[in-house]
mmCIF file of C-alpha atoms in Angstrom:
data_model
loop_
_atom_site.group_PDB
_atom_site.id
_atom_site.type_symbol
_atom_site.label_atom_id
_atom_site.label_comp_id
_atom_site.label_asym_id
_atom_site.label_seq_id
_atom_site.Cartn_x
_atom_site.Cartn_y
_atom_site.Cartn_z
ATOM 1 C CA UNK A 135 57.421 121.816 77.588
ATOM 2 C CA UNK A 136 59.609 123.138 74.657
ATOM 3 C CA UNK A 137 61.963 120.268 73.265
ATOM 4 C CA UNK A 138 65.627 120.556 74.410
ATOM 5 C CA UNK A 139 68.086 122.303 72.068
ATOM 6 C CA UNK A 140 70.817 120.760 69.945
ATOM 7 C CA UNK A 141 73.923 121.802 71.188
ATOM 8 C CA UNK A 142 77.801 121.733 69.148
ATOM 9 C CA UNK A 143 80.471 123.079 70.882
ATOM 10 C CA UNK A 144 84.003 123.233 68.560
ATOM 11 C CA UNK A 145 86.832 124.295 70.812
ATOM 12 C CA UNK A 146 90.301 125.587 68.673
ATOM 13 C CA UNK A 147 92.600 124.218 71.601
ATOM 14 C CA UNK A 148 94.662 127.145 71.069
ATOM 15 C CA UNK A 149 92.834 129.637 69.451
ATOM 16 C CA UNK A 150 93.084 133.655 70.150
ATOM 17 C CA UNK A 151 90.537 135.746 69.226
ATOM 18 C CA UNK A 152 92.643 137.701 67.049
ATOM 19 C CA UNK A 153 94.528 134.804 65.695
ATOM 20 C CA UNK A 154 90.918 132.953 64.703
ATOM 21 C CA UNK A 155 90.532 136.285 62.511
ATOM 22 C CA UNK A 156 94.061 135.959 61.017
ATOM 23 C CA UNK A 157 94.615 132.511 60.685
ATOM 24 C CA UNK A 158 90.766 131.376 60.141
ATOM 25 C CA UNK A 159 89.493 134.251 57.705
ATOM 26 C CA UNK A 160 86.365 131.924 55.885
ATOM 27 C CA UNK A 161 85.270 130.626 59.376
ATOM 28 C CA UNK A 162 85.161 134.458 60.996
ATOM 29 C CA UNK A 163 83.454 135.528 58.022
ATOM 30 C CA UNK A 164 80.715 132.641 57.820
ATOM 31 C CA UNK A 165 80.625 133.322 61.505
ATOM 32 C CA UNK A 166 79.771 137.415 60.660
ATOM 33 C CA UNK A 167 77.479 136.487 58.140
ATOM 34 C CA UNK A 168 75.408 133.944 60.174
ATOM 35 C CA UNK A 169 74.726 136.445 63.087
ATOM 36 C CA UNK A 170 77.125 134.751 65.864
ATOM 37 C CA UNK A 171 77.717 136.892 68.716
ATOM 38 C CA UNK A 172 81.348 137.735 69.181
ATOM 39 C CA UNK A 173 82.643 138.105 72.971
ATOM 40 C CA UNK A 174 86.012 140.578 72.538
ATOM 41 C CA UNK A 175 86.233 140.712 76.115
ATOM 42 C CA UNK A 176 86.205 136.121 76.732
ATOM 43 C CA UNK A 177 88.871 135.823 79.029
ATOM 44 C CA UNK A 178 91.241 132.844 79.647
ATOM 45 C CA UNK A 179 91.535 131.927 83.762
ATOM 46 C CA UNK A 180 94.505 130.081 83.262
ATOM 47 C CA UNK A 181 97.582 129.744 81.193
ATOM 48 C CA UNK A 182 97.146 126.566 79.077
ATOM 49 C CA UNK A 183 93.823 124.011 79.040
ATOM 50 C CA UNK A 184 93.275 122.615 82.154
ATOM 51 C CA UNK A 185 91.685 125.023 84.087
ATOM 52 C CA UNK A 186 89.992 126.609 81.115
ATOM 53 C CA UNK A 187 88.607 122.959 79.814
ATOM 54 C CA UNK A 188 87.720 122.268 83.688
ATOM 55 C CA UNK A 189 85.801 125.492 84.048
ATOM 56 C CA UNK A 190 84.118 125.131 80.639
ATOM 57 C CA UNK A 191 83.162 122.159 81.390
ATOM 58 C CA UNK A 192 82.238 121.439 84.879
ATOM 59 C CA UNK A 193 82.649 124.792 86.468
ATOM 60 C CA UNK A 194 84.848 123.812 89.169
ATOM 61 C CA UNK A 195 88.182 125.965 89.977
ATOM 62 C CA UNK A 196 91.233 123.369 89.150
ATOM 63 C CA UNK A 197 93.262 123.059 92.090
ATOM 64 C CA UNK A 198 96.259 121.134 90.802
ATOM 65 C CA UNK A 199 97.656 119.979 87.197
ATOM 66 C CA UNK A 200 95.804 116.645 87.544
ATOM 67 C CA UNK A 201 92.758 117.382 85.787
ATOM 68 C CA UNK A 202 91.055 113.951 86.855
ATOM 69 C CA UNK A 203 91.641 113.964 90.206
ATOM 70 C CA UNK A 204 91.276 117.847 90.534
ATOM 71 C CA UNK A 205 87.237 117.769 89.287
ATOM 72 C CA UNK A 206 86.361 114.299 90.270
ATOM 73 C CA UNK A 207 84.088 115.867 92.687
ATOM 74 C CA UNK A 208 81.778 117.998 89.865
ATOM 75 C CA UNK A 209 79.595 116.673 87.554
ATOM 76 C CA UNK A 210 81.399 117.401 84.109
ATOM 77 C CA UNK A 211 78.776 118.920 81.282
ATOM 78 C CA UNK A 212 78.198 115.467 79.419
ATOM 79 C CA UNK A 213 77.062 114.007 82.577
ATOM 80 C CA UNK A 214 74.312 116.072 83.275
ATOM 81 C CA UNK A 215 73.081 116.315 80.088
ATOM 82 C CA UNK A 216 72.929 112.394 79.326
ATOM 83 C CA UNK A 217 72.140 111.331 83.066
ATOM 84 C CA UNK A 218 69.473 114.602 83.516
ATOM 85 C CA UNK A 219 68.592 116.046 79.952
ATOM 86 C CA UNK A 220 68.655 112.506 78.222
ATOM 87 C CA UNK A 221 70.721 113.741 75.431
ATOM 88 C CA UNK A 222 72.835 111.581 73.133
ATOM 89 C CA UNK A 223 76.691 112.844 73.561
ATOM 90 C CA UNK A 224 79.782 112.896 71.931
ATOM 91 C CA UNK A 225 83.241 113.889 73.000
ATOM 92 C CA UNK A 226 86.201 113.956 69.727
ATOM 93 C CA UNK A 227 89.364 115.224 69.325
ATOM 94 C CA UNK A 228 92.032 115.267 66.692
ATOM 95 C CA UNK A 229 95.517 114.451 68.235
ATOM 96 C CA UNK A 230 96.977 111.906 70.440
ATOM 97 C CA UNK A 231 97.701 113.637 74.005
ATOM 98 C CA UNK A 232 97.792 111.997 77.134
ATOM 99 C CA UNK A 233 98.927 113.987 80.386
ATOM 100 C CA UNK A 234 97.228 115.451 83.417
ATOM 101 C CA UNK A 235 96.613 118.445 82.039
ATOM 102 C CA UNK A 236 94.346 117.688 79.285
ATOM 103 C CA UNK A 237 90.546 116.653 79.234
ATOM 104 C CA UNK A 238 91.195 113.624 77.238
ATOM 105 C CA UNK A 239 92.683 112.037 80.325
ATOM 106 C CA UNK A 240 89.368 112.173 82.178
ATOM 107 C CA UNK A 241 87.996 109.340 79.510
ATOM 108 C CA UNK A 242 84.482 111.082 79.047
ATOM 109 C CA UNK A 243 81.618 108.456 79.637
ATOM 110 C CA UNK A 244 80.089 110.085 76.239
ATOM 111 C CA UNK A 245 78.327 107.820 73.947
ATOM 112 C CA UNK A 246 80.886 108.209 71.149
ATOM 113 C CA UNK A 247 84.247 109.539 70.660
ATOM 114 C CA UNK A 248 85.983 107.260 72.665
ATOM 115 C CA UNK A 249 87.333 105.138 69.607
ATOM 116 C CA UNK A 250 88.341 108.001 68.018
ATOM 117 C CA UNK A 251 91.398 108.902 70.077
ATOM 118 C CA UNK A 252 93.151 105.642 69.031
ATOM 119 C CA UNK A 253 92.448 106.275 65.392
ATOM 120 C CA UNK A 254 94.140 109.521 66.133
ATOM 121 C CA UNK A 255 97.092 107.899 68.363
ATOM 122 C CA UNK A 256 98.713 106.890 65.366
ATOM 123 C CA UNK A 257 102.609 107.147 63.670
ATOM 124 C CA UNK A 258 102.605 108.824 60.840
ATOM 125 C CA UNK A 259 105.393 111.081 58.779
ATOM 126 C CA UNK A 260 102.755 114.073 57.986
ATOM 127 C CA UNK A 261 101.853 115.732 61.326
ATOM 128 C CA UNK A 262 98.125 116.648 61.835
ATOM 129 C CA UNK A 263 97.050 113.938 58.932
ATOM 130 C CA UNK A 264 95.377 110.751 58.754
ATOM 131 C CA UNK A 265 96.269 109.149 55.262
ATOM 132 C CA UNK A 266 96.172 112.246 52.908
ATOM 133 C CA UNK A 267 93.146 113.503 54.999
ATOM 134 C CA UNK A 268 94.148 115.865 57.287
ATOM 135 C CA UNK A 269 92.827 115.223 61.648
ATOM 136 C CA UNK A 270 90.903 118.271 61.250
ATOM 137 C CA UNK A 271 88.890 116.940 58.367
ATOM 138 C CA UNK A 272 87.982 113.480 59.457
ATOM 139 C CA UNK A 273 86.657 115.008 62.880
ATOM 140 C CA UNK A 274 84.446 117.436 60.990
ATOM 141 C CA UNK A 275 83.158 114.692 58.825
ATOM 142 C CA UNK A 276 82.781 112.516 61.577
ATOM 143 C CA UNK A 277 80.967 115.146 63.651
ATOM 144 C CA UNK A 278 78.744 116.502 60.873
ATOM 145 C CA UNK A 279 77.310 112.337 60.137
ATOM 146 C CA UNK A 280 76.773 112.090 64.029
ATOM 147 C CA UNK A 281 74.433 115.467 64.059
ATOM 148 C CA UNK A 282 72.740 114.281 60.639
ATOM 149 C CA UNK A 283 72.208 110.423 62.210
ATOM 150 C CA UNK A 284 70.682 111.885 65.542
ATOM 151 C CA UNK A 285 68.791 115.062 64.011
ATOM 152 C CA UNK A 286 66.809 112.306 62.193
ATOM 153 C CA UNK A 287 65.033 110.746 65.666
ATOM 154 C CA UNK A 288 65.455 107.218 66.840
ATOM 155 C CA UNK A 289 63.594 105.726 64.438
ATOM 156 C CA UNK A 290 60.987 103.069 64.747
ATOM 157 C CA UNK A 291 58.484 105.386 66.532
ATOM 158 C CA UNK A 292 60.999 106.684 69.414
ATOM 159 C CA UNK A 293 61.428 109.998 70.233
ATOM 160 C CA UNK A 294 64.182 112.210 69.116
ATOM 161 C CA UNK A 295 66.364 112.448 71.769
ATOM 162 C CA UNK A 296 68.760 116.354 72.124
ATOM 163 C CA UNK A 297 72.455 115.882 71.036
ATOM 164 C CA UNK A 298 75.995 116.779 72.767
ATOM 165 C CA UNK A 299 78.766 117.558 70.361
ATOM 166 C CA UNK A 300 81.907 118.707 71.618
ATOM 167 C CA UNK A 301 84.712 118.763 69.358
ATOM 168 C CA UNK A 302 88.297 119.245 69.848
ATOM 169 C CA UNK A 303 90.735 120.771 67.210
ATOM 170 C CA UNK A 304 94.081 120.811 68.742
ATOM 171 C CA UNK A 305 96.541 121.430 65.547
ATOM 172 C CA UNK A 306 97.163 124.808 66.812
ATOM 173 C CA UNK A 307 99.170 123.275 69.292
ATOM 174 C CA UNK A 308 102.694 124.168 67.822
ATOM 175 C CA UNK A 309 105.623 126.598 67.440
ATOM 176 C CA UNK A 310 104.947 127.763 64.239
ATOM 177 C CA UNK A 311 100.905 129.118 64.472
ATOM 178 C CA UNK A 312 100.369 128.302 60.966
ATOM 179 C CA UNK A 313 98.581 125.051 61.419
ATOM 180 C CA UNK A 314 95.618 126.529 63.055
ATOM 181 C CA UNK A 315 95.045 127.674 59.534
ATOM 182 C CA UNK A 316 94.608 124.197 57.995
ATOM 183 C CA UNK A 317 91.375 123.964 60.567
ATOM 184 C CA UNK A 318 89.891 126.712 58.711
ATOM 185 C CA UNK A 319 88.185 125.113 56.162
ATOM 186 C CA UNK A 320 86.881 121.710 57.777
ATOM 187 C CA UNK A 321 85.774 124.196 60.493
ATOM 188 C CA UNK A 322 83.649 126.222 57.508
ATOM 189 C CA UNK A 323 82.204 123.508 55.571
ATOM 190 C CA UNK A 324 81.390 121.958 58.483
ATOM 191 C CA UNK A 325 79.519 124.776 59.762
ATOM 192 C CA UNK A 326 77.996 126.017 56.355
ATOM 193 C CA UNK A 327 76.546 122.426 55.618
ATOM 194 C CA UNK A 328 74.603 122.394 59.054
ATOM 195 C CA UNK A 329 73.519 125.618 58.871
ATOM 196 C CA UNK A 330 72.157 124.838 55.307
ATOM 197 C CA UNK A 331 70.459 121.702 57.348
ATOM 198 C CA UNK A 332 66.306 122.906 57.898
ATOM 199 C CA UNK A 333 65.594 123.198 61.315
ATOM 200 C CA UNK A 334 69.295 123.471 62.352
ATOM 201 C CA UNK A 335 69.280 127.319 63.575
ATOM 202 C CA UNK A 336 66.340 126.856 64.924
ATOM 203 C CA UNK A 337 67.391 124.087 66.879
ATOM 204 C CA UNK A 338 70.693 124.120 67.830
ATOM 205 C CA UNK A 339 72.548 126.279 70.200
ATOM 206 C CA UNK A 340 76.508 126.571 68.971
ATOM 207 C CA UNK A 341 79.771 127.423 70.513
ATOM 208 C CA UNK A 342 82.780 128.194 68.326
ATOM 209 C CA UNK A 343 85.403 129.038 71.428
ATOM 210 C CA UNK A 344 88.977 129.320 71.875
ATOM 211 C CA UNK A 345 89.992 127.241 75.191
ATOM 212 C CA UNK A 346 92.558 129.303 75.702
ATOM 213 C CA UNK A 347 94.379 132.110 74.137
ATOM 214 C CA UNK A 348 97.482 132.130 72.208
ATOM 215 C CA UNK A 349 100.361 129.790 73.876
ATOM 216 C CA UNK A 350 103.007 129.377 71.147
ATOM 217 C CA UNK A 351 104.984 130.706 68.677
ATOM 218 C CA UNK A 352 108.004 133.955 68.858
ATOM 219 C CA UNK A 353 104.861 136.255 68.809
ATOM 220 C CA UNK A 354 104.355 135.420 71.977
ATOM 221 C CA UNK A 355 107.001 136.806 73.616
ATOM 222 C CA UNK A 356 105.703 140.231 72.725
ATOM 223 C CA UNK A 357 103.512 142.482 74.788
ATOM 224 C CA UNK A 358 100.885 141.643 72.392
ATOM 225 C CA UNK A 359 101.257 138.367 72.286
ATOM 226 C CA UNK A 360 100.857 138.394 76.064
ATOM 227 C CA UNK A 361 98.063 140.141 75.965
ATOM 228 C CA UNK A 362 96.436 137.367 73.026
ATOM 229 C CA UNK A 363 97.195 134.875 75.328
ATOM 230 C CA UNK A 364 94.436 135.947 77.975
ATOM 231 C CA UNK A 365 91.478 136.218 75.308
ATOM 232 C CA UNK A 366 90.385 133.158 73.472
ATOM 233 C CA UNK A 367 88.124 133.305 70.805
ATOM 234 C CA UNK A 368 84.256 132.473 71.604
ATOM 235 C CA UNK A 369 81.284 132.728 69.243
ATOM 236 C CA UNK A 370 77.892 132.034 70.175
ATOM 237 C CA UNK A 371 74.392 131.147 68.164
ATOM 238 C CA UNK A 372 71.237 130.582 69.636
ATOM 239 C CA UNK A 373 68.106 129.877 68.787
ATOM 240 C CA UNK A 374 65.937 133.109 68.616
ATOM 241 C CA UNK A 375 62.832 131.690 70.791
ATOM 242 C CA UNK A 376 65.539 130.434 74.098
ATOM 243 C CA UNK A 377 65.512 132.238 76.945
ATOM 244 C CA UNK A 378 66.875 135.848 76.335
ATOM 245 C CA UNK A 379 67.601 134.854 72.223
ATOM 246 C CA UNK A 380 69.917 136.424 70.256
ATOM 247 C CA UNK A 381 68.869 140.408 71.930
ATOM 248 C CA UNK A 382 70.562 138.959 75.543
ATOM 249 C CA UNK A 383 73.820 137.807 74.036
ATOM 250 C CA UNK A 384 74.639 141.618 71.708
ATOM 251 C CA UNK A 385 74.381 142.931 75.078
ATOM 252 C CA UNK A 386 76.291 140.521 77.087
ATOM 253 C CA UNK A 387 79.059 140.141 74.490
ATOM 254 C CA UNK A 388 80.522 143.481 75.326
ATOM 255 C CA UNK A 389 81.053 142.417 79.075
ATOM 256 C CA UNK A 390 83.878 140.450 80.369
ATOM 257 C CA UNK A 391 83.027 136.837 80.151
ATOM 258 C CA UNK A 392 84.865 133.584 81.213
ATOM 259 C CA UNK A 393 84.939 129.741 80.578
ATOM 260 C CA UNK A 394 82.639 129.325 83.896
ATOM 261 C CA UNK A 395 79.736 131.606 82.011
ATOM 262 C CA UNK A 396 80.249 128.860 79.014
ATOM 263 C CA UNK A 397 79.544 126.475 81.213
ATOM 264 C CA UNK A 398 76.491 127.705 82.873
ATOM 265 C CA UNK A 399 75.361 128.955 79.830
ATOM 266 C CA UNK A 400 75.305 125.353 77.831
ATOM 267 C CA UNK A 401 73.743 123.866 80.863
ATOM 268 C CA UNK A 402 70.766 126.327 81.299
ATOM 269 C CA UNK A 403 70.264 126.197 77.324
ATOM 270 C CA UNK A 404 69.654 122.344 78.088
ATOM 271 C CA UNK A 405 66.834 123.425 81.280
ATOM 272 C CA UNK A 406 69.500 121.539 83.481
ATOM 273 C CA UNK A 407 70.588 122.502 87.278
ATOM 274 C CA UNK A 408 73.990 122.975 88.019
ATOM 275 C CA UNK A 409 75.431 120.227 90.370
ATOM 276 C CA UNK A 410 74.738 120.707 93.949
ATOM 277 C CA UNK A 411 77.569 122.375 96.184
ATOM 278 C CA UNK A 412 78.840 124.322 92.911
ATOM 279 C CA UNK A 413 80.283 127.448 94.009
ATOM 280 C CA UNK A 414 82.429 128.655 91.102
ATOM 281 C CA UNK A 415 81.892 132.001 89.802
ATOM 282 C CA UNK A 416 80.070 132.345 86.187
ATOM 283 C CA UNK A 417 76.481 132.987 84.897
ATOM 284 C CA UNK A 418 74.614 132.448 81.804
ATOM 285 C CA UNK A 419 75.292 134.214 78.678
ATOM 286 C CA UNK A 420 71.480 133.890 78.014
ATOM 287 C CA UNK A 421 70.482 136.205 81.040
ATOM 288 C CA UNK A 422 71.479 139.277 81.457
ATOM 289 C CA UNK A 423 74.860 140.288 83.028
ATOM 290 C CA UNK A 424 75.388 143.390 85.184
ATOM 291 C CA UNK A 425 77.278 146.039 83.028
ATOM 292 C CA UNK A 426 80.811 147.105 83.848
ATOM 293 C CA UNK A 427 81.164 143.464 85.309
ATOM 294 C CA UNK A 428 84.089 143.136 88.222
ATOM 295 C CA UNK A 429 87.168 140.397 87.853
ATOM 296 C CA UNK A 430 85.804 138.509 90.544
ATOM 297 C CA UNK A 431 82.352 138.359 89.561
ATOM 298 C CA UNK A 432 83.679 136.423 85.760
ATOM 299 C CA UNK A 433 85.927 134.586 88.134
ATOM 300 C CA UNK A 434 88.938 135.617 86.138
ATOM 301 C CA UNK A 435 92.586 136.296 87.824
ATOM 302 C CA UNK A 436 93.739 139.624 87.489
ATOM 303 C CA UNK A 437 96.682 138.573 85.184
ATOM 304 C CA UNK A 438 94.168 137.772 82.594
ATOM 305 C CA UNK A 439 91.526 140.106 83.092
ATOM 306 C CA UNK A 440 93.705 143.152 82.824
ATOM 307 C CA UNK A 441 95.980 141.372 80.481
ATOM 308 C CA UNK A 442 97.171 144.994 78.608
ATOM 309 C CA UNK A 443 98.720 145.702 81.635
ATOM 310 C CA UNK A 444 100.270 142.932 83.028
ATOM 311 C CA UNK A 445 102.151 142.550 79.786
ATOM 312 C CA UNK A 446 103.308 146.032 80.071
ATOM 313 C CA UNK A 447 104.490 145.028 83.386
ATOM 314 C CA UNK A 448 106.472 142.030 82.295
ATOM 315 C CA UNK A 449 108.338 144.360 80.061
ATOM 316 C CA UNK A 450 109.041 146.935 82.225
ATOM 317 C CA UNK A 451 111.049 144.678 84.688
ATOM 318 C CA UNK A 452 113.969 145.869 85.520
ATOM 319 C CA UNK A 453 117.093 144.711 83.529
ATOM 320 C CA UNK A 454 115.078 143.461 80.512
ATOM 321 C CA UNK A 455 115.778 145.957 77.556
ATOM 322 C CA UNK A 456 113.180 146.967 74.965
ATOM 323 C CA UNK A 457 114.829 144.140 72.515
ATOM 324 C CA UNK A 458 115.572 141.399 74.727
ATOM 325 C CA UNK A 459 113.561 138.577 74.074
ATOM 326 C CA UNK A 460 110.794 137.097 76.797
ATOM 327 C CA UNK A 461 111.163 133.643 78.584
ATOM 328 C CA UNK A 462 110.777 130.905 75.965
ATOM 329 C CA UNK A 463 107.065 130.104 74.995
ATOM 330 C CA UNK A 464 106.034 126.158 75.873
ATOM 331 C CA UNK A 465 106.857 124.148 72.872
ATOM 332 C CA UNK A 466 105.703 121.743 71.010
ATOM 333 C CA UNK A 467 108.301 118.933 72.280
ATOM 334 C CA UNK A 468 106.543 119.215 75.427
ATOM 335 C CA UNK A 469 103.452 117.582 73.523
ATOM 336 C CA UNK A 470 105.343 114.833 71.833
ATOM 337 C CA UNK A 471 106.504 114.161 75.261
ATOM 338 C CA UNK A 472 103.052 113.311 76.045
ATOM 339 C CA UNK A 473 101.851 111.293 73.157
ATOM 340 C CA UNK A 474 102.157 107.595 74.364
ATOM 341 C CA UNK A 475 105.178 105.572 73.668
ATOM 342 C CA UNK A 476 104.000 103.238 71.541
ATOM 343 C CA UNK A 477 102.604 105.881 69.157
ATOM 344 C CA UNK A 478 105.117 108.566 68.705
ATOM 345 C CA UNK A 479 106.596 108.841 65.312
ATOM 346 C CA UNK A 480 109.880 106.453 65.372
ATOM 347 C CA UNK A 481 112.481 108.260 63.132
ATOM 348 C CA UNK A 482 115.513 105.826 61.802
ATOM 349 C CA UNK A 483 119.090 106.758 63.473
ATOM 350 C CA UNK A 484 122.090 106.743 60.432
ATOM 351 C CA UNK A 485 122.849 102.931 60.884
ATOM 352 C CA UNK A 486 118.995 102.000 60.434
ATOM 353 C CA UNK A 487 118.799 104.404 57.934
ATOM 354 C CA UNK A 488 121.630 103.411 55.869
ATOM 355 C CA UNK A 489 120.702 99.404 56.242
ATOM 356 C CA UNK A 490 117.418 100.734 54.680
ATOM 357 C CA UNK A 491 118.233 102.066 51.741
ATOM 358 C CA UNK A 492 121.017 99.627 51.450
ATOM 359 C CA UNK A 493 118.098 96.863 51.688
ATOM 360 C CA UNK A 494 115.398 98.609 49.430
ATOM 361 C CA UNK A 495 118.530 98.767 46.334
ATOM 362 C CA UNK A 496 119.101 102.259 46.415
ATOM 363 C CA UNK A 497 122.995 103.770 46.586
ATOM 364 C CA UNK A 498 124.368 106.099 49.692
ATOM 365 C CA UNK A 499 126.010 108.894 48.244
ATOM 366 C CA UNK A 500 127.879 111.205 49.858
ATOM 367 C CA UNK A 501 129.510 111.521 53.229
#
């Protein structure tokens, strides 16, 4: 039997398609030069990441906000591939967020990863930075030494076993949209060094994916920005001699594709069964998908397969003038809110502050 694929899934958590190509030029163009296929019809099936991460990653509809207890019954992606494909997995991401909502809840039972999200959890004045070193960076780093320790085998006569890489860049998540540019170049050297790697394209099947589209910032609240909020950003490479190859994915990248065809898609790449009773919608990208596919067959909700329209809806209400502005987008408060307590940034009120400088010799002026 062929040896298992390599896979390395980096998910901009969130990440537009057209944003990726505004805010991320060196990555899109690495991406156009390397051959990846790009899906400009990937559709978001829900408004922020836990139903997109659930779907991407264990196919299952989400049925509440509690991501845990909503897919406890599924077998999430780095199961199956450890317990059934024997591969070697990791699970990192660059921020500290604990709610319901978001995957880092679930605690994946990945081989590494796990200690990263308390190096992460951390208080610090420079948002998105570790030191001088920005999140983005040390995850990159981090990810490209644990695909260059397991591409070299087991050592000491064992077998080389497959890798899982997920990685999880979630700077984007702020008013502002201008930190998903600092991603841009750890996200490009990281993929122009493996690339460079022998046996890497060969080898390794690759997701560069948006888990959801746009979900902050004033642009937003335009019908555009409505619209860039249903379409995420996915690339795909694979290996030329798997399954369909690169000819299957041109022709399915111009069909409407979802989060549940990512997931069937990474775990047929692996030669692993989906989990017994799954009845989500979704099919692999690597086999051939019907043209003109339906809504219903992508398993996407109307609001974001048709998302054009239902933006031109919103703005048609009656009573809202051509000017007015739209609800407000989420914000970023709501993520401080769900960074633990003991690791949230701890800014001095004026009486600490003044005792401070007071203490460290320097003079108060002014009022």
């Amino acid at each position: 039997a062929a040896p298992r694929p390599d896979i390395l899934v980096i998910v901009l958590d969130p990440m537009s398609r057209g944003h990726m190509r505004r805010t991320m030029p060196r990555t899109s163009r690495l991406l156009r030069e390397l051959g990846y296929a790009d899906f400009a019809s990937h559709a978001a099936v829900g408004a922020n990441s836990g139903p997109n991460q659930v779907a991407m990653y264990s196919g299952q509809v989400l049925k509440s906000r509690d991501v845990a207890s909503s897919a406890r019954g599924g077998k999430w992606l780095w199961d199956a591939l450890r317990l059934e494909g024997s591969y070697v997995t990791l699970k990192g991401e660059d921020g500290c967020i604990r709610n319901s909502n978001m995957m880092q809840l679930v605690a994946p039972r990945t081989h590494h990863g796990a200690h990263l999200h308390q190096m992460f959890c951390h208080a610090d004045h420079a948002p998105n930075c570790l030191g001088r070193t920005s999140g983005s960076a040390h995850l990159a780093a981090y990810a490209r030494g644990f695909v260059e320790r397991y591409a070299r085998g087991g050592g000491r006569g064992a077998a080389r076993a497959p890798y899982l890489a997920l990685v999880h860049l979630i700077d984007s998540h702020e008013d502002t949209m201008a930190l998903s540019g600092t991603v841009d170049g750890p996200v490009h050297d990281l993929l122009a060094s493996l690339h460079a790697r022998p046996g890497f394209a060969n080898g390794t099947v690759v997701a560069v994916l948006g888990d959801h589209g746009m979900h902050y910032g004033p642009f937003l609240s335009t019908r555009a920005g409505l619209a860039e909020n249903a379409r995420p950003a996915l690339h795909l490479h694979v290996p030329g001699g798997l399954l369909g190859g690169r000819g299957v994915l041109e022709a399915n990248r111009r069909e409407l594709t979802s989060p549940f065809d990512v997931y069937l898609t990474l775990l047929d790449a692996a030669g692993v069964e989906p989990w017994a009773g799954a009845d989500a919608p979704g099919q692999s990208l690597l086999r051939p998908l019907p043209a003109g596919r339906s809504c219903e067959g992508a398993g996407v909700p109307e609001r974001y397969c048709h998302p054009e329209a239902h933006a031109a809806k919103a703005a048609a209400e009656p009573g809202r003038a051509a000017c007015e502005l739209q609800e407000l987008p989420p914000s970023i408060l709501s993520f401080y809110g769900d960074m633990p307590l003991s690791h949230k940034p701890h800014l001095l009120n004026c009486s600490q502050r003044r005792q401070t400088l007071f203490a460290s010799g320097v003079e108060e002026r002014g009022g």
